[in-house]
């Protein structure tokens, strides 16, 4: 019982670190896509492309963290 209770905080710490890292990577990629699409189409940034990149990034990180 003590082993499990000692181990749990470590698991939560690692999980939290991975989650925050994922968020960071997603925000970076979103910014990059927003900038690149704005450069290509100055009138309107491609929201569809932005959304797709978010989905791709999340799924990649999901499989990576599994």
CSV table of N, CA and C in Angstrom, one decimal:
chain,number,residue,atom,x,y,z
A,1,UNK,N,0.8,-1.2,0.0
A,1,UNK,CA,0.0,0.0,0.0
A,1,UNK,C,0.9,1.3,0.0
A,2,UNK,N,1.9,1.3,0.8
A,2,UNK,CA,2.8,2.5,0.9
A,2,UNK,C,3.5,2.7,-0.4
A,3,UNK,N,3.9,1.6,-1.1
A,3,UNK,CA,4.6,1.6,-2.3
A,3,UNK,C,3.7,2.4,-3.4
A,4,UNK,N,2.5,2.0,-3.5
A,4,UNK,CA,1.6,2.7,-4.4
A,4,UNK,C,1.4,4.1,-4.1
A,5,UNK,N,1.1,4.4,-2.8
A,5,UNK,CA,0.9,5.8,-2.5
A,5,UNK,C,2.2,6.7,-2.7
A,6,UNK,N,3.3,6.1,-2.5
A,6,UNK,CA,4.6,6.9,-2.8
A,6,UNK,C,4.8,7.1,-4.3
A,7,UNK,N,4.3,6.1,-5.0
A,7,UNK,CA,4.6,6.1,-6.5
A,7,UNK,C,3.6,7.1,-7.2
A,8,UNK,N,2.4,7.2,-6.7
A,8,UNK,CA,1.4,8.0,-7.4
A,8,UNK,C,1.8,9.4,-7.7
A,9,UNK,N,2.3,10.2,-6.7
A,9,UNK,CA,2.7,11.6,-7.0
A,9,UNK,C,3.7,11.7,-8.2
A,10,UNK,N,4.6,10.7,-8.3
A,10,UNK,CA,5.6,10.7,-9.4
A,10,UNK,C,4.8,10.5,-10.7
A,11,UNK,N,3.9,9.6,-10.8
A,11,UNK,CA,3.1,9.4,-12.0
A,11,UNK,C,2.4,10.6,-12.4
A,12,UNK,N,1.7,11.3,-11.4
A,12,UNK,CA,1.0,12.5,-11.7
A,12,UNK,C,1.9,13.6,-12.2
A,13,UNK,N,3.1,13.7,-11.6
A,13,UNK,CA,4.1,14.7,-12.0
A,13,UNK,C,4.5,14.5,-13.5
A,14,UNK,N,4.8,13.3,-13.8
A,14,UNK,CA,5.2,12.9,-15.2
A,14,UNK,C,4.1,13.2,-16.2
A,15,UNK,N,2.9,12.8,-15.8
A,15,UNK,CA,1.7,13.0,-16.7
A,15,UNK,C,1.5,14.5,-16.9
A,16,UNK,N,1.6,15.3,-15.8
A,16,UNK,CA,1.4,16.7,-16.0
A,16,UNK,C,2.5,17.3,-16.9
A,17,UNK,N,3.7,16.9,-16.7
A,17,UNK,CA,4.8,17.4,-17.5
A,17,UNK,C,4.5,17.1,-19.0
A,18,UNK,N,4.1,15.9,-19.3
A,18,UNK,CA,3.8,15.5,-20.7
A,18,UNK,C,2.6,16.3,-21.3
A,19,UNK,N,1.6,16.6,-20.4
A,19,UNK,CA,0.5,17.3,-20.9
A,19,UNK,C,0.9,18.8,-21.2
A,20,UNK,N,1.7,19.4,-20.3
A,20,UNK,CA,2.1,20.8,-20.6
A,20,UNK,C,3.0,20.9,-21.8
A,21,UNK,N,3.8,19.8,-22.0
A,21,UNK,CA,4.7,19.8,-23.2
A,21,UNK,C,3.9,19.7,-24.4
A,22,UNK,N,2.9,18.9,-24.4
A,22,UNK,CA,2.0,18.7,-25.6
A,22,UNK,C,1.3,20.1,-25.9
A,23,UNK,N,0.8,20.7,-24.9
A,23,UNK,CA,0.2,22.0,-25.1
A,23,UNK,C,1.1,23.0,-25.7
A,24,UNK,N,2.3,23.0,-25.2
A,24,UNK,CA,3.4,23.9,-25.7
A,24,UNK,C,3.6,23.7,-27.2
A,25,UNK,N,3.8,22.4,-27.6
A,25,UNK,CA,4.1,22.0,-29.0
A,25,UNK,C,2.9,22.4,-29.9
A,26,UNK,N,1.7,22.2,-29.4
A,26,UNK,CA,0.5,22.5,-30.2
A,26,UNK,C,0.4,24.0,-30.4
A,27,UNK,N,0.7,24.8,-29.4
A,27,UNK,CA,0.6,26.3,-29.5
A,27,UNK,C,1.6,26.8,-30.5
A,28,UNK,N,2.8,26.2,-30.4
A,28,UNK,CA,3.9,26.6,-31.4
A,28,UNK,C,3.4,26.3,-32.8
A,29,UNK,N,2.9,25.1,-33.1
A,29,UNK,CA,2.5,24.7,-34.4
A,29,UNK,C,1.4,25.5,-34.9
A,30,UNK,N,0.5,25.9,-34.0
A,30,UNK,CA,-0.7,26.7,-34.4
A,30,UNK,C,-0.2,28.1,-34.8
A,31,UNK,N,0.7,28.6,-34.1
A,31,UNK,CA,1.3,29.9,-34.4
A,31,UNK,C,2.0,29.9,-35.8
A,32,UNK,N,2.8,28.8,-36.0
A,32,UNK,CA,3.5,28.7,-37.3
A,32,UNK,C,2.5,28.6,-38.4
A,33,UNK,N,1.5,27.8,-38.3
A,33,UNK,CA,0.5,27.7,-39.4
A,33,UNK,C,-0.2,29.0,-39.6
A,34,UNK,N,-0.6,29.7,-38.5
A,34,UNK,CA,-1.3,30.9,-38.7
A,34,UNK,C,-0.5,31.9,-39.4
A,35,UNK,N,0.8,32.0,-39.1
A,35,UNK,CA,1.7,32.9,-39.8
A,35,UNK,C,1.9,32.5,-41.2
A,36,UNK,N,2.2,31.3,-41.5
A,36,UNK,CA,2.4,30.8,-42.9
A,36,UNK,C,1.2,31.0,-43.8
A,37,UNK,N,0.0,30.7,-43.2
A,37,UNK,CA,-1.2,30.9,-44.0
A,37,UNK,C,-1.6,32.4,-44.2
A,38,UNK,N,-1.2,33.2,-43.2
A,38,UNK,CA,-1.4,34.6,-43.4
A,38,UNK,C,-0.5,35.2,-44.4
A,39,UNK,N,0.7,34.7,-44.5
A,39,UNK,CA,1.6,35.1,-45.5
A,39,UNK,C,1.1,34.8,-46.9
A,40,UNK,N,0.6,33.5,-47.1
A,40,UNK,CA,0.2,33.0,-48.4
A,40,UNK,C,-1.1,33.7,-48.8
A,41,UNK,N,-2.0,33.9,-47.9
A,41,UNK,CA,-3.3,34.5,-48.2
A,41,UNK,C,-3.5,35.7,-47.2
A,42,UNK,N,-2.9,36.9,-47.6
A,42,UNK,CA,-3.0,38.0,-46.8
A,42,UNK,C,-4.4,38.4,-46.4
A,43,UNK,N,-5.4,38.1,-47.3
A,43,UNK,CA,-6.8,38.5,-47.1
A,43,UNK,C,-7.4,37.7,-45.9
A,44,UNK,N,-7.2,36.4,-46.0
A,44,UNK,CA,-7.8,35.5,-44.9
A,44,UNK,C,-6.9,34.3,-44.6
A,45,UNK,N,-6.5,34.2,-43.4
A,45,UNK,CA,-5.7,33.1,-42.9
A,45,UNK,C,-6.6,31.8,-43.0
A,46,UNK,N,-6.0,30.7,-43.5
A,46,UNK,CA,-6.8,29.5,-43.7
A,46,UNK,C,-7.1,28.8,-42.3
A,47,UNK,N,-8.4,29.0,-41.9
A,47,UNK,CA,-8.8,28.4,-40.6
A,47,UNK,C,-8.9,26.9,-40.7
A,48,UNK,N,-9.2,26.4,-41.9
A,48,UNK,CA,-9.4,24.9,-42.1
A,48,UNK,C,-8.0,24.3,-41.9
A,49,UNK,N,-7.0,24.9,-42.5
A,49,UNK,CA,-5.6,24.4,-42.4
A,49,UNK,C,-5.2,24.4,-41.0
A,50,UNK,N,-5.5,25.5,-40.3
A,50,UNK,CA,-5.2,25.7,-38.9
A,50,UNK,C,-5.8,24.5,-38.0
A,51,UNK,N,-7.1,24.3,-38.3
A,51,UNK,CA,-7.8,23.3,-37.5
A,51,UNK,C,-7.2,21.9,-37.8
A,52,UNK,N,-6.9,21.6,-39.0
A,52,UNK,CA,-6.3,20.3,-39.4
A,52,UNK,C,-5.0,20.1,-38.8
A,53,UNK,N,-4.2,21.1,-38.7
A,53,UNK,CA,-2.9,21.0,-38.1
A,53,UNK,C,-3.0,20.7,-36.6
A,54,UNK,N,-3.9,21.4,-36.0
A,54,UNK,CA,-4.2,21.1,-34.5
A,54,UNK,C,-4.6,19.7,-34.3
A,55,UNK,N,-5.5,19.2,-35.2
A,55,UNK,CA,-5.9,17.8,-35.0
A,55,UNK,C,-4.7,16.8,-35.3
A,56,UNK,N,-4.0,17.1,-36.3
A,56,UNK,CA,-2.8,16.3,-36.6
A,56,UNK,C,-1.8,16.3,-35.4
A,57,UNK,N,-1.5,17.4,-34.9
A,57,UNK,CA,-0.6,17.6,-33.8
A,57,UNK,C,-1.0,16.8,-32.6
A,58,UNK,N,-2.3,17.0,-32.3
A,58,UNK,CA,-2.9,16.3,-31.1
A,58,UNK,C,-2.8,14.8,-31.2
A,59,UNK,N,-3.2,14.3,-32.4
A,59,UNK,CA,-3.1,12.9,-32.6
A,59,UNK,C,-1.7,12.3,-32.6
A,60,UNK,N,-0.8,13.1,-33.2
A,60,UNK,CA,0.6,12.7,-33.1
A,60,UNK,C,1.1,12.6,-31.7
A,61,UNK,N,0.8,13.6,-30.9
A,61,UNK,CA,1.3,13.7,-29.5
A,61,UNK,C,0.6,12.6,-28.7
A,62,UNK,N,-0.7,12.3,-29.1
A,62,UNK,CA,-1.4,11.2,-28.3
A,62,UNK,C,-0.8,9.9,-28.5
A,63,UNK,N,-0.4,9.6,-29.8
A,63,UNK,CA,0.2,8.3,-30.0
A,63,UNK,C,1.6,8.2,-29.5
A,64,UNK,N,2.3,9.4,-29.5
A,64,UNK,CA,3.7,9.5,-29.0
A,64,UNK,C,3.7,9.3,-27.5
A,65,UNK,N,2.7,9.8,-26.8
A,65,UNK,CA,2.6,9.7,-25.3
A,65,UNK,C,2.1,8.3,-24.8
A,66,UNK,N,1.6,7.5,-25.8
A,66,UNK,CA,1.0,6.2,-25.3
A,66,UNK,C,2.0,5.3,-24.9
